Coordinates of C-alpha atoms and ligand atoms in Angstrom, one line a residue:
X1 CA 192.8 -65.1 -85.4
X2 CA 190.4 -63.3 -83.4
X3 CA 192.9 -63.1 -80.8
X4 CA 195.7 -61.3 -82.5
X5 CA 193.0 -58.5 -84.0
X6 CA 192.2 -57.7 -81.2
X7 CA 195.5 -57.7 -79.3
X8 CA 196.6 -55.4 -82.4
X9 CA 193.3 -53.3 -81.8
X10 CA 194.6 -53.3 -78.0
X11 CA 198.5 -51.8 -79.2
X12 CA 196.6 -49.6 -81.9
X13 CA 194.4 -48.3 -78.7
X14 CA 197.5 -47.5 -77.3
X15 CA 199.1 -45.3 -79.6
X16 CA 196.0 -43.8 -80.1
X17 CA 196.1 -42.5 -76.3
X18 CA 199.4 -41.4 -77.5
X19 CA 197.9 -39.3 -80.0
X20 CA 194.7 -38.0 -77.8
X21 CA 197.5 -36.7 -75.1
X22 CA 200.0 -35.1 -78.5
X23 CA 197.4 -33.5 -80.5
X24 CA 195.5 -31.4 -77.6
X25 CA 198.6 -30.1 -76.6
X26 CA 199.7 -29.4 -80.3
X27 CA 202.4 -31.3 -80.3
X28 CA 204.1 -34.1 -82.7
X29 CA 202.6 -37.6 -82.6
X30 CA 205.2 -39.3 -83.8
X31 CA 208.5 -38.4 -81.6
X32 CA 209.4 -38.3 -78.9
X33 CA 209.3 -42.2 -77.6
X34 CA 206.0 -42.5 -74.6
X35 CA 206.7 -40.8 -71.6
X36 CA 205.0 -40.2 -68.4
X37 CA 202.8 -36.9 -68.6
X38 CA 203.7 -35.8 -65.1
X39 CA 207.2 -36.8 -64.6
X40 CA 209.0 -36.9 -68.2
X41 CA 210.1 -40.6 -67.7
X42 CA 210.7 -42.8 -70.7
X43 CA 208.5 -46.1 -70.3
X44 CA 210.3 -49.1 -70.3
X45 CA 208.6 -51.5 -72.7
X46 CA 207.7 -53.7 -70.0
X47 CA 205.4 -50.6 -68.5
X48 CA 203.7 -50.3 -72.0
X49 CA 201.8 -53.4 -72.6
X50 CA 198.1 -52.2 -72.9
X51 CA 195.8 -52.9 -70.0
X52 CA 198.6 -55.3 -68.3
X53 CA 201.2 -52.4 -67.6
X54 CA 197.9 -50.7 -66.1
X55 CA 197.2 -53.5 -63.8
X56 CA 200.2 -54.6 -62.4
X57 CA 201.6 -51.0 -62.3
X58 CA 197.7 -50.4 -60.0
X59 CA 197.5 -47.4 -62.4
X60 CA 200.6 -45.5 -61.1
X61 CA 203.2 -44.5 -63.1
X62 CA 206.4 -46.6 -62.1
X63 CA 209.0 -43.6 -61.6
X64 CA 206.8 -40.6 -60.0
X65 CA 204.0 -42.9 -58.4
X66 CA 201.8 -40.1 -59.7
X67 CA 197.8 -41.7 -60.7
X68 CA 197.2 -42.7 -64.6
X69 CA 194.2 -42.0 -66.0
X70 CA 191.9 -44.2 -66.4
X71 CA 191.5 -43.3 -70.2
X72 CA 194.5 -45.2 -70.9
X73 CA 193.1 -48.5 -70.5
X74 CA 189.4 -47.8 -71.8
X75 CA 190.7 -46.8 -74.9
X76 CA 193.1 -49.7 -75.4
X77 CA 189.7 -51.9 -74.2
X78 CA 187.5 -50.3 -76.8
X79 CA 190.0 -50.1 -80.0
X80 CA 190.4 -53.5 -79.4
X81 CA 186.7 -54.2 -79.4
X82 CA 186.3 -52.0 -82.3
X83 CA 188.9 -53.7 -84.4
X84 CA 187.1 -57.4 -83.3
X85 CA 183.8 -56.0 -84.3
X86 CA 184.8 -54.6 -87.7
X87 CA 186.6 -57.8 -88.5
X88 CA 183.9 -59.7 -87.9
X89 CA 182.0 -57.7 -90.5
X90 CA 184.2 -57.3 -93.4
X91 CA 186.7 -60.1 -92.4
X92 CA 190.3 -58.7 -94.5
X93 CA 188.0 -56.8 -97.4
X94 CA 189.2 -53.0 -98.0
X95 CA 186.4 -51.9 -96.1
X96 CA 187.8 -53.4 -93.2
X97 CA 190.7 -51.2 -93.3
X98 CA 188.6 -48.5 -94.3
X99 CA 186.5 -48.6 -91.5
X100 CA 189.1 -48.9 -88.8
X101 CA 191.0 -45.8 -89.8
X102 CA 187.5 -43.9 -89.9
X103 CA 186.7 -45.6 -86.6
X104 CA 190.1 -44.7 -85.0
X105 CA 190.2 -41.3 -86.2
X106 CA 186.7 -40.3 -84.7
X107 CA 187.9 -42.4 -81.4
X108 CA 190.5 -39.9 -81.0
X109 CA 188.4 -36.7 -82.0
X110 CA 185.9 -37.5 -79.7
X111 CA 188.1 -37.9 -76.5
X112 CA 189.7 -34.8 -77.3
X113 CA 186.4 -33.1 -78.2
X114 CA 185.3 -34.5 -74.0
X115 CA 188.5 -33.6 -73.2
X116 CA 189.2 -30.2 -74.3
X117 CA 186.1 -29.0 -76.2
X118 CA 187.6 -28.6 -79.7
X119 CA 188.1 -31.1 -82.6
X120 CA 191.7 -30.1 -84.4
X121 CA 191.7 -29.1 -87.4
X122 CA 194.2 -32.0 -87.9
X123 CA 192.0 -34.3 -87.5
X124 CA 189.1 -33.2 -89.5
X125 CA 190.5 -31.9 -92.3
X126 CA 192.6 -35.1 -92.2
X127 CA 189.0 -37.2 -92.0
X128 CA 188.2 -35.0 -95.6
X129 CA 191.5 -35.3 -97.0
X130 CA 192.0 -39.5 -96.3
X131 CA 188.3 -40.2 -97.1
X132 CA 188.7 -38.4 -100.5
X133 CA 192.2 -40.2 -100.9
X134 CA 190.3 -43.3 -100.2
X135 CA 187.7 -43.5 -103.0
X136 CA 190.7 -42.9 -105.5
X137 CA 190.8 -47.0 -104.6
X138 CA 189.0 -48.7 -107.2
X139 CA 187.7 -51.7 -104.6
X140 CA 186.5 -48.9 -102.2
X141 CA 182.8 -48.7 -103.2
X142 CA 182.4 -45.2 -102.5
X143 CA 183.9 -43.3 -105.7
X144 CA 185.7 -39.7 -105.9
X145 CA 182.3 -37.9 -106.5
X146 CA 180.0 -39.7 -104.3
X147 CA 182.8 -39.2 -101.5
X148 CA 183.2 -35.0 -102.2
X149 CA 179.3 -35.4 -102.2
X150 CA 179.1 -37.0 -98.9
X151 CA 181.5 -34.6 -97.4
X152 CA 179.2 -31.8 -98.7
X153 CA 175.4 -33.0 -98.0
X154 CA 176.8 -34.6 -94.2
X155 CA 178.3 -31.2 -93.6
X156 CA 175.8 -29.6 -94.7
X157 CA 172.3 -30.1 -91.9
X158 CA 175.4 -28.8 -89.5
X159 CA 176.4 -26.1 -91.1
X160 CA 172.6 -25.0 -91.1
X161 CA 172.4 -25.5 -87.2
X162 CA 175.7 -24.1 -86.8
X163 CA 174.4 -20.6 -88.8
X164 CA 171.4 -20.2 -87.4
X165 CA 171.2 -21.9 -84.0
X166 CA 172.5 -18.3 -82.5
X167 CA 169.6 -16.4 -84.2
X168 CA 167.2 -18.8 -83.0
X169 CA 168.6 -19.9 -79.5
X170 CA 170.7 -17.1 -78.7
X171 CA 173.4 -18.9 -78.6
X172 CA 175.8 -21.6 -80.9
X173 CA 174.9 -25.8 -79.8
X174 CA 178.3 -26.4 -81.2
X175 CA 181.3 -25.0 -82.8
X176 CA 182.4 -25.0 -86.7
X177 CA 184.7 -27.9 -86.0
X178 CA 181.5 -30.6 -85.5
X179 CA 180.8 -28.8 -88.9
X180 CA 184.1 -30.0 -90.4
X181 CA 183.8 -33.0 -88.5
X182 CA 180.6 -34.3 -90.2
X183 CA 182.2 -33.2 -93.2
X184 CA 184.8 -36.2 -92.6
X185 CA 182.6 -38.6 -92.2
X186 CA 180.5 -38.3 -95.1
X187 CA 183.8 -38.1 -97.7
X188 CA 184.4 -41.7 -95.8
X189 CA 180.5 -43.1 -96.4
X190 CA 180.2 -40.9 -99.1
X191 CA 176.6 -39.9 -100.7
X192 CA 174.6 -43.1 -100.5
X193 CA 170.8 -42.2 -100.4
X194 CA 169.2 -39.3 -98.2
X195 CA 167.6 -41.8 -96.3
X196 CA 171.1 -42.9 -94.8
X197 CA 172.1 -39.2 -94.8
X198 CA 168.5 -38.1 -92.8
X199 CA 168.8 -41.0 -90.6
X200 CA 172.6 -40.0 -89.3
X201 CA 171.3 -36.6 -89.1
X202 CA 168.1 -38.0 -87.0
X203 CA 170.0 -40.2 -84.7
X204 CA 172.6 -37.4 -83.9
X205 CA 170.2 -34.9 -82.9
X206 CA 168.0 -37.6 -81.1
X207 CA 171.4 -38.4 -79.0
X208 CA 172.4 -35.0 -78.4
X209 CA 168.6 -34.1 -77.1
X210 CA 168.7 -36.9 -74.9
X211 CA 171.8 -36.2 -73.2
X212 CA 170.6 -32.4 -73.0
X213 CA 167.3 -33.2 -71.5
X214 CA 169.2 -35.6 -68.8
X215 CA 172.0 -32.9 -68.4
X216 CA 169.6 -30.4 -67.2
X217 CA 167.3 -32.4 -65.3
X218 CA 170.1 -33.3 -63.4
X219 CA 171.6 -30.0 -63.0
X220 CA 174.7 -30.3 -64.2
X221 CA 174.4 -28.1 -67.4
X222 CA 172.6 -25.0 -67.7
X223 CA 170.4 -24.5 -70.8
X224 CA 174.0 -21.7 -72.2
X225 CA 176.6 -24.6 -71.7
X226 CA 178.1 -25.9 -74.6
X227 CA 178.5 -29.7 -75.0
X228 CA 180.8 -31.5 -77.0
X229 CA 179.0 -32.6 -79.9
X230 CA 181.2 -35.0 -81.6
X231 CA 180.6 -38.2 -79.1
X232 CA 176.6 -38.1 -80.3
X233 CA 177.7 -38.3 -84.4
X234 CA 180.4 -41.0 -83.3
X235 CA 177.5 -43.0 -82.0
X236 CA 175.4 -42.4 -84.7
X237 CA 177.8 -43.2 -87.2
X238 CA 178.1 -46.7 -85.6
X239 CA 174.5 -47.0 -85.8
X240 CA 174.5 -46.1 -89.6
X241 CA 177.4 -48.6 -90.4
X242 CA 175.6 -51.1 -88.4
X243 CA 172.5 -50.4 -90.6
X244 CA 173.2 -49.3 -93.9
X245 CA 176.7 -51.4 -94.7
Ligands
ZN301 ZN1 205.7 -40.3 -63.9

């Protein structure tokens, strides 16, 4: 069993680099059929086994010869992780399924985010929208008010940081879509207890400090460069549903 979930996690991965590559250029996720980026050419199915095509293809594609990223197969490798490790913890339960589609949906934002530097509005309104639609399910523990209170109170520290982080710095640490972004994520985990809520808030900030404190010791940001913010509250939000669920 553990097998298949995470073969599925590995054909989920790659539809998700699908979508990482069709929603930072604005375009539809759902048609046309996967092509190659540089040269337009359909993929046979036989070049769009995840990982495998990768390897025996040596990371080329098979018409144009042109280099494919090496995203393509790291985030196959992790979705399929991520679907292995969520199984393991809520076996076939409705948080299970809840979990992934919050999971895969900050997966994508956060490549795009490294990517490009902006979280679509597509995807984080989405996050608010499905996590609302979500606690309309009586077996998801999270109900309709804890889950538009989540949304609120998780948004909320950012929004503060967002406001006044020019006053104070001179300048914004991130944009108003790591605002709505946090906003996702709490209508998901909805409005548990402010420990949770200061703890996700602690470990983002604690992530985010880190990286900046590396970043500029090793040159490669000055103190006015933005970062994307959205990988440190992906990684915290793993360490809350590790802790707290
Ligand atoms: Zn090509």
């Amino acid at each position: 069993m553990s097998l298949i979930i995470f073969i599925i996690g590995l054909l989920f991965g790659s539809f998700y680099n699908v979508c990482i590559y069709r929603i930072s250029e604005g375009k539809s996720v759902v048609w046309p059929a996967s092509h190659c980026p540089k040269c337009q050419a359909k993929l046979k199915p036989w070049e769009n086994i995840p990982i495998v095509s990768f390897v025996f293809l040596r990371g080329k594609c098979g018409h144009c010869k042109s280099n494919i990223s090496f995203q393509y197969p790291v985030i196959e490798f992790i979705t399929g992780v991520m679907f292995l490790s969520v199984y393991f913890k809520y076996d076939f339960t409705f948080d299970f399924y809840k979990t992934v589609i919050l999971l895969s949906i900050v997966l994508i934002a956060v490549v795009i985010d490294i990517k490009k530097m902006i979280l679509p509005d597509r995807l984080t309104l989405g996050m608010i929208v499905v996590g609302l639609i979500l606690s309309l399910f009586p077996s998801n523990m999270v109900d309709p008010w804890s889950s538009f209170m989540g949304a609120a109170l998780f948004a909320f520290p950012f929004f503060l940081v967002y406001t006044f982080s020019e006053a104070i710095y001179g300048k914004e640490v991130f944009g108003f879509g790591d605002v709505k972004f946090a906003a996702g994520i709490g209508a998901f985990l909805g409005y548990i207890d402010f420990h949770m809520l200061y703890m996700y808030f602690l470990y983002t900030f604690i992530l985010g400090a880190i990286y900046a404190i590396i970043a500029i010791k090793l040159g490669k940001k000055g103190r006015q460069t933005q970062i994307p913010f959205a990988p440190f509250m992906a990684v915290a939000l793993v360490i809350v549903i590790i802790q707290f669920f």
